Amino acid sequence: MHKLASSFMVALACGTCLLPGSTRAQSATPPPRSANPPILVATPSMAVREAFEAANRGTLDDTLLDSYSRHPLGGWLEYTALRKRMDTLPIPRGNAFLARHRGEPVARAFRNDWLAALAARSEWTALLANWDAGIDDPGLRCLRLQALQATGRADAVWTSDAQALWRGTGKSLPASCDAPFAHLATQGALDDALRWERFDKAVAEGQSGVMRAIARGMSADAATQANAYAAYIDKASVDVGTWPKNARSRLVASWGLARLAKASPDQAEALLPGVAQALGFNGEERARVLVPIALWTVASYGPASARRLAAVPESAYDASLHEWRVREALARSDWRSALAAIRKMDDTQRNDSRWTYLAARTSELTGDTAGAKVLYRQAAKKSDFHGFLAADKLDQAYALCPWQPVVAHAAKQAIARDPSIVRALQLFALDRKGWAQREWADALSRFSDEQRRIAVEVAQDNGWFDRGVFALVNVDGKRYPEEQRLYLLRFPLHHDATIRREAAKNRLDPAWVAAEIRAESVFDPNARSSADARGLMQVLPATGAGVAAKIGMSWKGGDSLFDPDTNIALGTAYLRQLMDKYGGKPYQVIAGYNAGPAPLGRWISQRPTMDPDFWIETISYKETREYVARVLSFSTLYDWRLNGDAVRLSDRLLGNGNGPRKAFACATPEAPKPAQTPAPAAPKKPTLKDRRRH
């Protein structure tokens, strides 16, 4: 259960708990506060919670269920109860539920389950009667095709719909599609040409199993060739001499070698010349292989990195490859090559604060002090990791232009009373986050941009803090750049008394602890990862038990990590242990917290004396590289939230809290711009798969 105290409590209990050995002068700028009083939405009672538990067990009495019919969560409670009896639920009862909740998220959730249940019961007429044209789930669409077929309605439109499903993807489709596709084949509507069309998509997806399944319905000669192609995707070799010299053979061979390059760049590079000559590869097909060879070599900073990057045609370079060319040069301390690589980026990429800052650094290291200052000034306009570092280089205040809208109380109350928002917040309080997000999306589909921002504030008043991350700036494919300035919403602060207490106990910066929580869970105490990391600081049970034993704290099992006080106590103690182990360098500790000790040890041994900013940029895991910069940037912003000023980021990197603190200053901000809809993305080239902690 969430504590609903205001997230804007910022009075400091420990004004000196910053970094080891730090000193703290009185801030000249007061910490920021929200101008809008919180509005709390009633949380579900214990009786409601017990009713949901009974419904989930299938033991909720219908009389008791009826008594909740007018409750905000009555529909979701009934859905919970009905989904336990789908195999025997009378059709009129299911239809009545859909009618009562027409247009609501709960009806859409129920309909999907209801259609699957009706199909399992062969109630085809009822399935068709309950169909909604907006359903796009391939499995359900195939069930509809089954229903039409079973009721004698497999006409020309049916055939066209089934063929569209077939050709729509190269990935595996649900088993419910087997029967319609088999019927297509018996009707002669799934010929070799249509099979090859989907086969080619499966090649690009690396789906050799789908390729073999498609081949089973082909003519004998075509099936033989198709199976040879599937085997090549699984294990590329030089043996392509008997293949037809056509576009499909080149497609298969190039994708097979590209797939091999991810596991063995050396082997792919050795095979490429012979295969390319045998089949007559064009430039695009060669590049399809050369790009992953280069990427998966430079990811480990292998000795052939520079040569393989140079072998990729400039026309095949995408943003990722441009970045890796810079990192490879940085890893060798080749500042001129790094700067040259940055200059080859397009304007949009090069003007990002990361590359502007690194262009300034490498310009400075190659003797262009004046040019470096120009670039530092450009980067320092941004309120992010590289912008803060640039400001330190110039010894100027950090750029920050907070936008703190004052909201009319009546407008905020109206949002807090919206039925979808009420249901969303109550479902979140019940830890039914998927359902809560359905209700949230339904509300936002009706809201203006201003109402959406107010809804985020209402959600945070009620403990749903991640709405400030997922419902601002980038929303439904549109970008709202001015919302980056909503720092109080985007960087919520909760459990701050515990954060300050445990940070002081472990000689840590409380702003860093808050930043870790923001990065790990966005202040959701019930957060749980796929690897079973739990709570605010995403502590694994085994880690929690080990830390508890070391510090003499009573361990009450993995579920105790969902308690905020316990989680913060163990998470901060673990950070302290990492600080002691890695020489008090927060940037390395943050990397280890995300990636684990083995990768961290490798990165330290590879580049033991590299400057922190370059060391961070040359971390080989994309997730960890971005995580370290993000947490350090967040730490600066949480220092502002707690104190109104901040430890210099260049000092924070090294765990040094001594010296002057930095102020924040706002130049005249740009006028708010309308939402921007990104242009359609270009086809992606192979990229390095993100590694994840745990």
PDB file of C-alpha atoms in Angstrom, residues 183 306 335 433 455 496 538 613 652 687:
ATOM      1  CA  HIS A 183      -8.057 -24.229 -45.582  1.00  0.00           C
ATOM      2  CA  ALA A 306      39.126   0.324 -36.729  1.00  0.00           C
ATOM      3  CA  TRP A 335      41.454  12.212 -30.114  1.00  0.00           C
ATOM      4  CA  LYS A 433      -0.852  -1.974 -13.031  1.00  0.00           C
ATOM      5  CA  ALA A 455      -3.629  14.114 -14.609  1.00  0.00           C
ATOM      6  CA  ASP A 496      12.774  11.635   1.383  1.00  0.00           C
ATOM      7  CA  GLN A 538      15.464  -2.992  -7.301  1.00  0.00           C
ATOM      8  CA  ASP A 613      33.676  11.048 -19.009  1.00  0.00           C
ATOM      9  CA  ARG A 652      30.282  14.114  -8.066  1.00  0.00           C
ATOM     10  CA  THR A 687      22.311  -2.954 -33.859  1.00  0.00           C
TER      11      THR A 687
END
